[in-house]
Amino acid sequence: MFGIKVNTKLLPLKMCYFLIFACLTFMDAFLPTIASQLGYSIADYYDAAMKFMSVISMVVVPLSGVIVDKFRIKKKLFLMSIFGIGVVSILFLFVPKAPLDLAKIELKCDAQTTTMTVVNENNNLQTTSNFTYSTVANHTRGDELITCKLNCQYAELCSAGFEINNLKTQSDLSYVWMRTTNESQNKFNQIDLALIPKDLEQTEQVNANSYVFQVLSVQINGTQIRTPICQCHLKTFCHIASCSNDKIMKVATVTTYRGNVFNLYQFWIFIGLLATYWSCDLISVALINPICLDTLGDKSEEDFGRQKCWSSIGWGVSAIFIEWLVYLDKKDIDHSPVFYCGALIMALNLGVVKTIKVVETNKSEGRWKNMGGLFTKYYMIRFCIWSIFNTLFHTIVTNFLFWHMYDMDSANNGHSQREWPKTIHGLAQVIQCFGSEIPFFFWSGWIIRKIGYGNCMAVVMGSMAIRMYLYTVIWNPTWVIAIELLNGVTYALGFSVKMSYAKKVAPPDTLNTIIIGFIGFFDFIGTLLFINGTKYIIL
């Protein structure tokens, strides 16, 4: 009716690109925040992950290229990598969290007032099995009370020889405390507190991580004291176990492990799964490109970008969908949909890959000799250097762009517009995928044919230089949306040039080794340069 022709032979290939990169969007975008929820700092995550993943990349990618050419198992290895991504996606649900220290709560009473101070910092106090229950007045729900559970450890009172009989008994908290201590033969007491209802941001803040609440009433073992005071000064330290007040829990919970993560078995479980996922990720992404080029045959230069553009469509669509799914409940960020979606997508992809006819490598006697001579050619050396720097600059943008946008927003607004950066990030990703990558992937074959490979490489590097310069001169993160239009030239056109040129210069029966092995190795060098050049900035 509309004159649209669909090549059914290439349809599974398009679906495979779409599904692979849709899954990678789910996982790659949220791995840093998932690591943070497990109790690891971003510095620990990037330091360990980049070091381990760089070693894995150096070994896995070149080795897989040699293996599929030598043993002719391209389709089997491709299916295994996709299956591995799905399995690891589910296993991420069962990764144990790092053991976290508890925030310190200080309950202090003198002759004038009683206060509870929440201190969000590490401490070396030993926890006990005794619990203190505190009741906090809810400033958002009228007279409704909020219950918090505290784990108290010890108390500091007046001099040891002070007589209990010298204290008043009606409203003296220290009297009730000392009496209960003598009766129970220990220093741990169950306490209910009622605090003056105040917004947490308006509560007295002693320093950057301490918040002071004035105590309105106290109840110990059935004895209630209104407006408590202490003639004998009382100070006891507790840990907060739980509280239904989200604001108090936010400042009273330590979310990052402060010790050496390499001593934790939980961390090695996480890194082990991450390494497995990364290996399967690298293999699947590396194999799909030569499979596509083999399928296209002589039309690879013209049509490769038109297939590859479906990876950008999958990335963009899933990025929009998963952001909505993860943040559906604004009070509690749940990453489990990321893992379930990853497993489901890879299960669908297994069925798609089975329908793709994969061209296996023919056995050739002079294959290795031909490859050795190829990398002595001037044009190949120039292409390798270009590939290294193209990967380096793209990796820098991928890892630091959103970070840079947050810094610009903080400098301009002082955190006054907390939701706006998320909107800008989302728009930037939409422009990256739909406004630049897809058009340039689609028309890359025409561009290469018109101006040639050498000019295309120069255009890609020139556009990247302009892009990096513009990042340094803008002061408003909104301008990033316009700059991301260059992503189509720097990434989409650059990737199409890289794959098409490798297919053109590869000797017979060496396409997998050239693209997966050597080109993958050069990409690793670019990534390694990024790691060594920026790890001190991250840490």
Coordinates of C-alpha atoms in Angstrom, one line a residue, residues 6-488:
V6 CA 10.9 -5.5 4.1
N7 CA 13.9 -7.8 3.6
T8 CA 12.8 -10.8 5.7
K9 CA 16.2 -12.2 5.5
L10 CA 17.7 -9.3 7.4
L11 CA 14.8 -8.9 9.9
P12 CA 16.2 -11.4 12.5
L13 CA 19.5 -9.5 12.3
K14 CA 17.7 -6.2 13.1
M15 CA 15.8 -7.8 15.9
C16 CA 19.0 -9.3 17.3
Y17 CA 20.7 -5.8 17.4
F18 CA 17.6 -4.3 19.0
L19 CA 17.4 -7.0 21.7
I20 CA 21.1 -7.1 22.6
F21 CA 21.4 -3.4 23.1
A22 CA 18.1 -3.1 24.8
C23 CA 19.3 -5.6 27.4
L24 CA 22.7 -3.8 27.7
T25 CA 20.9 -0.5 28.4
F26 CA 19.1 -2.1 31.4
M27 CA 22.3 -3.5 32.9
D28 CA 25.1 -1.0 32.0
A29 CA 23.2 2.1 32.9
F30 CA 22.3 1.0 36.4
L31 CA 25.4 -1.1 37.4
P32 CA 27.0 1.9 39.3
T33 CA 23.8 2.6 41.2
I34 CA 23.3 -1.1 41.9
A35 CA 26.8 -1.2 43.3
S36 CA 26.0 1.8 45.5
Q37 CA 22.8 0.1 46.8
L38 CA 24.9 -3.0 47.7
G39 CA 27.1 -0.7 49.9
Y40 CA 30.1 0.2 47.7
S41 CA 31.2 3.6 46.9
I42 CA 31.4 4.8 43.3
A43 CA 35.2 5.1 43.7
D44 CA 35.5 1.5 44.8
Y45 CA 33.2 0.3 42.0
Y46 CA 35.0 2.2 39.3
D47 CA 38.5 1.3 40.6
A48 CA 37.9 -2.4 40.9
A49 CA 35.5 -2.8 38.0
M50 CA 37.6 -1.0 35.5
K51 CA 40.8 -2.8 36.5
F52 CA 39.2 -6.3 36.3
M53 CA 37.1 -5.5 33.2
S54 CA 40.1 -4.1 31.4
V55 CA 42.0 -7.4 31.9
I56 CA 39.0 -9.4 30.9
S57 CA 38.6 -7.3 27.7
M58 CA 42.2 -7.8 26.8
V59 CA 41.9 -11.6 27.0
V60 CA 38.3 -12.4 26.1
V61 CA 37.8 -10.3 22.9
P62 CA 40.9 -11.2 20.9
L63 CA 40.7 -14.8 22.1
S64 CA 37.1 -15.2 21.0
G65 CA 37.9 -13.9 17.5
V66 CA 40.7 -16.4 17.1
I67 CA 38.5 -19.3 18.4
V68 CA 35.6 -18.7 16.1
D69 CA 37.9 -18.6 13.1
K70 CA 39.9 -21.7 14.1
F71 CA 37.1 -23.9 15.4
R72 CA 34.2 -22.5 13.4
I73 CA 31.8 -22.2 16.4
K74 CA 30.6 -18.6 15.8
K75 CA 26.9 -19.4 16.3
K76 CA 27.4 -21.7 19.3
L77 CA 29.6 -19.1 21.1
F78 CA 27.1 -16.4 20.2
L79 CA 24.2 -18.4 21.7
M80 CA 26.3 -19.2 24.8
S81 CA 27.1 -15.5 25.5
I82 CA 23.5 -14.5 25.1
F83 CA 22.4 -17.3 27.5
G84 CA 25.1 -16.2 29.9
I85 CA 23.8 -12.6 30.0
G86 CA 20.3 -13.9 30.9
V87 CA 21.5 -16.2 33.6
V88 CA 23.8 -13.6 35.3
S89 CA 20.9 -11.0 35.1
I90 CA 18.9 -13.3 37.4
L91 CA 21.8 -14.1 39.7
F92 CA 22.4 -10.4 40.4
L93 CA 19.1 -10.5 42.4
F94 CA 20.8 -12.7 45.0
V95 CA 24.1 -10.8 45.5
P96 CA 24.5 -10.1 49.2
K97 CA 25.0 -6.6 50.4
A98 CA 28.2 -5.3 52.1
P99 CA 28.1 -5.2 56.0
L100 CA 27.4 -1.6 56.8
D101 CA 28.2 0.2 60.0
L102 CA 25.2 1.8 61.8
A103 CA 24.8 5.5 62.5
K104 CA 25.4 6.8 66.0
I105 CA 22.5 8.1 68.0
E106 CA 23.3 10.2 71.1
L107 CA 20.7 10.6 73.8
K108 CA 21.7 13.4 76.1
C109 CA 19.9 14.9 79.2
D110 CA 20.7 17.8 81.5
A111 CA 18.9 20.0 84.0
Q112 CA 17.2 22.0 81.2
T113 CA 16.4 19.7 78.3
T114 CA 16.8 16.3 76.8
T115 CA 17.9 15.9 73.2
M116 CA 18.5 13.1 70.6
T117 CA 21.4 13.7 68.2
V118 CA 21.6 11.7 65.0
V119 CA 25.2 11.4 63.8
N120 CA 25.8 9.9 60.3
E121 CA 29.4 8.6 60.6
N122 CA 31.4 5.5 61.2
N123 CA 32.1 4.4 64.7
N124 CA 33.7 1.4 66.5
L125 CA 31.0 0.8 69.1
Q126 CA 30.0 -2.9 69.5
T127 CA 26.3 -3.7 69.0
T128 CA 24.2 -5.6 71.5
S129 CA 21.0 -7.5 71.4
N130 CA 19.1 -5.0 73.5
F131 CA 16.8 -2.5 71.8
T132 CA 15.5 0.9 72.6
Y133 CA 12.3 2.1 71.0
S134 CA 11.8 5.8 70.2
T135 CA 8.6 7.5 69.1
V136 CA 8.9 10.5 66.9
A137 CA 6.1 13.0 66.2
N138 CA 5.3 13.1 62.5
H139 CA 5.3 16.6 61.2
T140 CA 3.3 15.6 58.1
R141 CA 0.5 13.7 59.6
G142 CA -0.8 15.7 62.5
D143 CA -0.8 13.8 65.8
E144 CA 0.2 10.4 64.2
L145 CA 3.3 9.0 65.9
I146 CA 6.2 7.3 64.2
T147 CA 8.0 4.4 65.9
C148 CA 11.8 4.0 65.6
K149 CA 13.9 1.2 67.0
L150 CA 17.3 2.0 68.6
N151 CA 20.0 -0.3 69.8
C152 CA 21.6 1.3 72.9
Q153 CA 25.1 0.4 74.1
Y154 CA 26.1 2.2 77.2
A155 CA 25.4 5.2 79.5
E156 CA 27.5 7.9 81.1
L157 CA 26.1 9.3 84.4
C158 CA 27.3 11.5 87.2
S159 CA 30.0 10.4 89.6
A160 CA 29.7 6.8 90.6
G161 CA 29.1 7.7 94.3
F162 CA 26.0 9.8 93.5
E163 CA 23.0 8.6 95.6
I164 CA 19.7 7.9 93.8
N165 CA 17.8 9.2 96.7
N166 CA 19.2 12.7 96.1
L167 CA 17.3 12.9 92.8
K168 CA 13.7 14.0 92.2
T169 CA 11.5 11.2 91.1
Q170 CA 8.7 12.9 89.2
S171 CA 10.3 14.2 86.1
D172 CA 14.0 13.2 86.5
L173 CA 15.1 10.9 83.6
S174 CA 18.4 10.0 85.3
Y175 CA 16.6 8.7 88.4
V176 CA 14.4 6.4 86.3
W177 CA 17.4 5.3 84.2
M178 CA 19.6 4.5 87.3
R179 CA 16.7 2.7 89.0
T180 CA 16.0 0.6 86.0
T181 CA 19.7 -0.2 85.7
N182 CA 20.0 -1.4 89.2
E183 CA 16.9 -3.5 88.8
S184 CA 17.9 -5.1 85.6
Q185 CA 21.6 -5.5 86.5
N186 CA 22.7 -3.9 83.2
K187 CA 23.0 -0.6 81.5
F188 CA 20.5 -1.3 78.7
N189 CA 17.0 0.0 79.0
Q190 CA 14.0 0.1 76.7
I191 CA 13.0 3.7 76.1
D192 CA 10.2 5.4 74.2
L193 CA 10.8 9.0 73.1
A194 CA 8.5 11.6 71.7
L195 CA 10.3 14.4 69.8
I196 CA 9.1 17.8 69.0
P197 CA 7.6 17.7 65.5
K198 CA 9.9 19.5 63.1
D199 CA 10.9 19.1 59.5
L200 CA 14.3 17.5 59.3
E201 CA 15.8 20.2 57.2
Q202 CA 14.7 22.8 59.9
T203 CA 16.0 20.8 62.8
E204 CA 19.1 22.1 64.5
Q205 CA 22.1 20.9 62.6
V206 CA 25.3 20.8 64.6
N207 CA 27.6 20.0 61.7
A208 CA 27.4 18.5 58.2
N209 CA 26.2 15.1 59.4
S210 CA 24.6 15.7 62.8
Y211 CA 20.9 16.5 63.5
V212 CA 19.5 17.4 67.0
F213 CA 15.9 16.7 68.0
Q214 CA 14.4 18.0 71.3
V215 CA 12.8 15.3 73.3
L216 CA 9.2 16.0 74.4
S217 CA 8.5 13.0 76.5
V218 CA 10.2 9.7 77.6
Q219 CA 8.8 6.4 78.6
I220 CA 11.0 3.7 80.3
N221 CA 9.6 0.3 81.3
G222 CA 6.1 1.7 81.7
T223 CA 7.1 4.9 83.4
Q224 CA 6.3 8.0 81.3
I225 CA 8.1 11.3 81.9
R226 CA 6.9 14.5 80.2
T227 CA 9.4 17.2 79.5
P228 CA 12.2 15.1 80.9
I229 CA 15.2 16.7 82.6
C230 CA 18.2 15.2 84.5
Q231 CA 19.8 16.6 87.6
C232 CA 22.5 14.0 87.1
H233 CA 23.6 14.4 83.6
L234 CA 22.8 11.4 81.4
K235 CA 24.4 10.5 78.1
T236 CA 23.9 7.2 76.3
F237 CA 24.8 6.0 72.8
C238 CA 22.6 4.0 70.5
H239 CA 22.3 2.7 66.9
I240 CA 19.2 3.1 65.0
A241 CA 17.8 -0.2 63.7
S242 CA 14.6 1.0 61.9
C243 CA 12.3 4.0 61.7
S244 CA 9.2 4.7 59.7
N245 CA 10.2 8.3 59.2
D246 CA 12.1 8.3 55.9
K247 CA 13.9 11.6 56.6
I248 CA 15.3 10.4 59.9
M249 CA 16.3 7.0 58.4
K250 CA 18.1 8.8 55.5
V251 CA 20.4 10.7 57.8
A252 CA 20.7 7.8 60.3
T253 CA 21.8 5.1 57.9
V254 CA 25.3 4.5 56.7
T255 CA 25.0 3.4 53.0
T256 CA 28.7 2.9 52.1
Y257 CA 31.1 0.3 53.4
R258 CA 34.1 2.2 54.8
G259 CA 36.6 -0.7 55.1
N260 CA 38.7 -2.5 52.5
V261 CA 36.2 -4.0 50.1
F262 CA 38.8 -6.6 48.9
N263 CA 38.4 -8.4 52.2
L264 CA 34.7 -9.0 51.7
Y265 CA 33.4 -12.2 50.2
Q266 CA 30.2 -10.2 49.2
F267 CA 32.4 -8.0 47.1
W268 CA 34.0 -10.9 45.3
I269 CA 30.6 -12.4 44.6
F270 CA 29.6 -9.2 43.0
I271 CA 32.8 -8.8 41.0
G272 CA 32.6 -12.5 39.9
L273 CA 29.1 -12.0 38.5
L274 CA 30.2 -8.6 37.0
A275 CA 33.1 -10.3 35.3
T276 CA 30.9 -13.1 33.9
Y277 CA 28.4 -10.6 32.6
W278 CA 31.1 -8.4 31.1
S279 CA 32.6 -11.3 29.3
C280 CA 29.3 -12.4 27.8
D281 CA 28.5 -8.8 27.0
L282 CA 31.8 -8.3 25.1
I283 CA 31.5 -11.6 23.2
S284 CA 27.9 -11.0 22.1
V285 CA 28.6 -7.4 21.0
A286 CA 31.8 -8.5 19.2
L287 CA 30.2 -11.4 17.4
I288 CA 27.1 -9.7 16.1
N289 CA 29.1 -7.3 13.9
P290 CA 31.0 -9.9 11.8
I291 CA 27.8 -12.0 11.6
C292 CA 26.1 -9.0 10.1
L293 CA 28.9 -8.3 7.7
D294 CA 29.0 -11.9 6.5
T295 CA 25.2 -11.9 6.0
L296 CA 25.4 -8.7 3.9
G297 CA 28.2 -9.9 1.8
D298 CA 29.2 -7.5 -0.9
K299 CA 26.6 -5.0 0.3
S300 CA 28.2 -4.6 3.7
E301 CA 29.5 -1.1 3.0
E302 CA 26.1 0.2 2.0
D303 CA 23.8 -1.7 4.4
F304 CA 25.8 -2.3 7.6
G305 CA 24.7 1.0 9.2
R306 CA 21.1 0.3 8.4
Q307 CA 21.2 -2.9 10.4
K308 CA 23.4 -1.4 13.2
C309 CA 21.0 1.5 13.7
W310 CA 18.6 -0.9 15.3
S311 CA 21.0 -1.1 18.2
S312 CA 20.5 2.6 18.8
I313 CA 16.7 2.1 18.6
G314 CA 16.9 -0.7 21.2
W315 CA 19.1 1.4 23.4
G316 CA 16.9 4.5 23.2
V317 CA 13.6 2.8 23.7
S318 CA 14.8 0.7 26.6
A319 CA 16.5 3.7 28.3
I320 CA 13.1 5.5 28.4
F321 CA 11.2 2.5 29.5
I322 CA 13.6 1.3 32.3
E323 CA 13.9 4.9 33.8
W324 CA 10.1 4.9 34.2
L325 CA 10.0 1.3 35.5
V326 CA 12.8 1.7 38.1
Y327 CA 11.5 5.0 39.4
L328 CA 7.9 4.0 39.4
D329 CA 7.8 4.2 43.2
K330 CA 9.6 7.4 44.0
K331 CA 9.9 6.5 47.7
D332 CA 11.8 3.2 47.0
I333 CA 14.0 2.7 44.0
D334 CA 13.7 -0.9 42.9
H335 CA 16.3 -2.3 40.5
S336 CA 14.8 -5.8 40.2
P337 CA 12.9 -4.9 37.0
V338 CA 16.4 -4.3 35.4
F339 CA 17.4 -7.9 36.1
Y340 CA 14.0 -9.5 35.1
C341 CA 13.9 -7.5 31.9
G342 CA 17.5 -8.4 31.0
A343 CA 16.7 -12.1 31.5
L344 CA 13.5 -11.9 29.5
I345 CA 15.1 -10.0 26.6
M346 CA 17.9 -12.5 26.3
A347 CA 15.5 -15.4 26.3
L348 CA 13.7 -13.8 23.4
N349 CA 17.0 -13.2 21.7
L350 CA 17.9 -16.9 21.9
G351 CA 14.9 -17.6 19.7
V352 CA 15.9 -14.9 17.3
V353 CA 19.5 -16.0 16.9
K354 CA 18.5 -19.6 16.1
T355 CA 16.8 -18.2 12.9
I356 CA 19.9 -16.4 11.7
K357 CA 22.0 -18.2 9.2
V358 CA 25.6 -17.7 10.4
V359 CA 28.4 -18.0 7.9
E360 CA 31.3 -20.0 9.4
T361 CA 34.9 -19.4 8.5
N362 CA 36.5 -21.6 5.8
K363 CA 39.8 -23.2 6.6
S364 CA 42.7 -21.5 4.9
E365 CA 46.4 -22.4 5.0
G366 CA 47.9 -18.9 4.6
R367 CA 45.5 -17.1 6.8
W368 CA 48.0 -16.1 9.6
K369 CA 50.7 -15.1 7.1
N370 CA 48.3 -12.8 5.3
M371 CA 47.3 -11.1 8.6
G372 CA 50.9 -10.6 9.6
G373 CA 51.6 -8.8 6.4
L374 CA 48.5 -6.7 6.7
F375 CA 49.6 -4.9 9.9
T376 CA 52.9 -3.8 8.3
K377 CA 51.0 -1.6 5.7
Y378 CA 50.9 2.1 6.3
Y379 CA 47.2 2.5 5.7
M380 CA 46.5 -0.3 8.3
I381 CA 48.8 1.4 10.9
R382 CA 47.0 4.7 10.4
F383 CA 43.6 3.0 10.7
C384 CA 44.7 1.3 14.0
I385 CA 45.9 4.6 15.5
W386 CA 42.6 6.3 14.5
S387 CA 40.6 3.4 16.0
I388 CA 42.5 3.7 19.4
F389 CA 41.9 7.5 19.7
N390 CA 38.3 7.2 18.5
T391 CA 37.6 4.7 21.3
L392 CA 39.5 6.8 23.9
F393 CA 37.4 9.9 23.2
H394 CA 34.1 8.1 23.0
T395 CA 34.9 6.3 26.4
I396 CA 35.6 9.7 28.0
V397 CA 32.3 11.1 26.9
T398 CA 30.4 8.0 27.9
N399 CA 31.8 7.9 31.4
F400 CA 32.0 11.6 32.3
L401 CA 29.3 13.5 30.3
F402 CA 26.5 13.1 32.9
W403 CA 28.9 13.7 35.7
H404 CA 29.9 17.0 34.0
M405 CA 26.2 17.9 33.6
Y406 CA 25.5 17.4 37.3
D407 CA 28.5 19.6 38.2
M408 CA 27.3 22.4 35.9
D409 CA 23.8 22.2 37.3
S410 CA 25.1 22.3 40.9
A411 CA 27.2 25.3 40.1
N412 CA 24.3 27.2 38.6
N413 CA 21.4 26.2 40.9
G414 CA 23.0 25.0 44.1
H415 CA 20.9 21.8 44.0
S416 CA 17.7 23.9 44.0
Q417 CA 16.4 22.0 40.9
R418 CA 17.0 18.4 41.7
E419 CA 14.6 16.9 39.1
W420 CA 15.8 19.0 36.3
P421 CA 19.2 17.2 35.7
K422 CA 17.3 13.9 35.3
T423 CA 15.1 15.5 32.6
I424 CA 18.2 16.9 30.8
H425 CA 19.9 13.5 30.9
G426 CA 16.9 11.8 29.5
L427 CA 16.6 14.4 26.6
A428 CA 20.4 14.0 25.9
Q429 CA 20.0 10.3 25.6
V430 CA 17.0 10.7 23.3
I431 CA 19.0 13.1 21.1
Q432 CA 22.0 10.7 21.1
C433 CA 19.9 7.8 19.9
F434 CA 17.1 9.1 17.8
G435 CA 18.3 12.5 16.8
S436 CA 21.9 11.6 15.7
E437 CA 22.9 7.9 15.8
I438 CA 20.0 6.4 13.9
P439 CA 20.1 8.9 10.9
F440 CA 23.9 8.6 10.6
F441 CA 23.9 4.8 10.9
F442 CA 21.2 4.7 8.2
W443 CA 23.0 7.1 5.8
S444 CA 26.6 6.0 6.7
G445 CA 26.9 3.8 3.6
W446 CA 26.0 6.7 1.3
I447 CA 28.4 9.1 3.2
I448 CA 31.3 6.6 2.9
R449 CA 30.7 6.0 -0.8
K450 CA 30.6 9.8 -1.5
I451 CA 33.6 11.0 0.5
G452 CA 35.7 7.9 1.1
Y453 CA 37.1 6.2 4.2
G454 CA 40.0 8.6 4.8
N455 CA 37.8 11.7 4.7
C456 CA 35.2 10.0 6.9
M457 CA 37.9 9.3 9.5
A458 CA 39.0 12.9 9.4
V459 CA 35.4 14.1 9.8
V460 CA 34.8 11.8 12.7
M461 CA 38.0 13.1 14.6
G462 CA 37.3 16.7 13.7
S463 CA 33.7 16.5 15.0
M464 CA 34.9 14.8 18.2
A465 CA 37.4 17.7 18.8
I466 CA 34.6 20.2 18.3
R467 CA 32.4 18.2 20.6
M468 CA 35.0 18.0 23.4
Y469 CA 35.7 21.8 23.1
L470 CA 32.1 22.7 23.3
Y471 CA 31.8 20.7 26.6
T472 CA 34.4 22.9 28.1
V473 CA 32.9 26.3 27.2
I474 CA 29.2 25.8 28.0
W475 CA 28.0 26.8 31.4
N476 CA 24.4 25.5 31.2
P477 CA 23.8 21.7 30.9
T478 CA 20.9 22.4 28.6
W479 CA 23.3 23.2 25.8
V480 CA 24.5 19.5 26.0
I481 CA 21.3 18.6 24.2
A482 CA 22.4 20.5 21.1
I483 CA 26.0 19.2 21.3
E484 CA 24.8 15.6 21.3
L485 CA 23.7 16.0 17.7
L486 CA 27.4 15.5 16.9
N487 CA 27.2 12.0 18.4
G488 CA 25.9 10.7 15.1

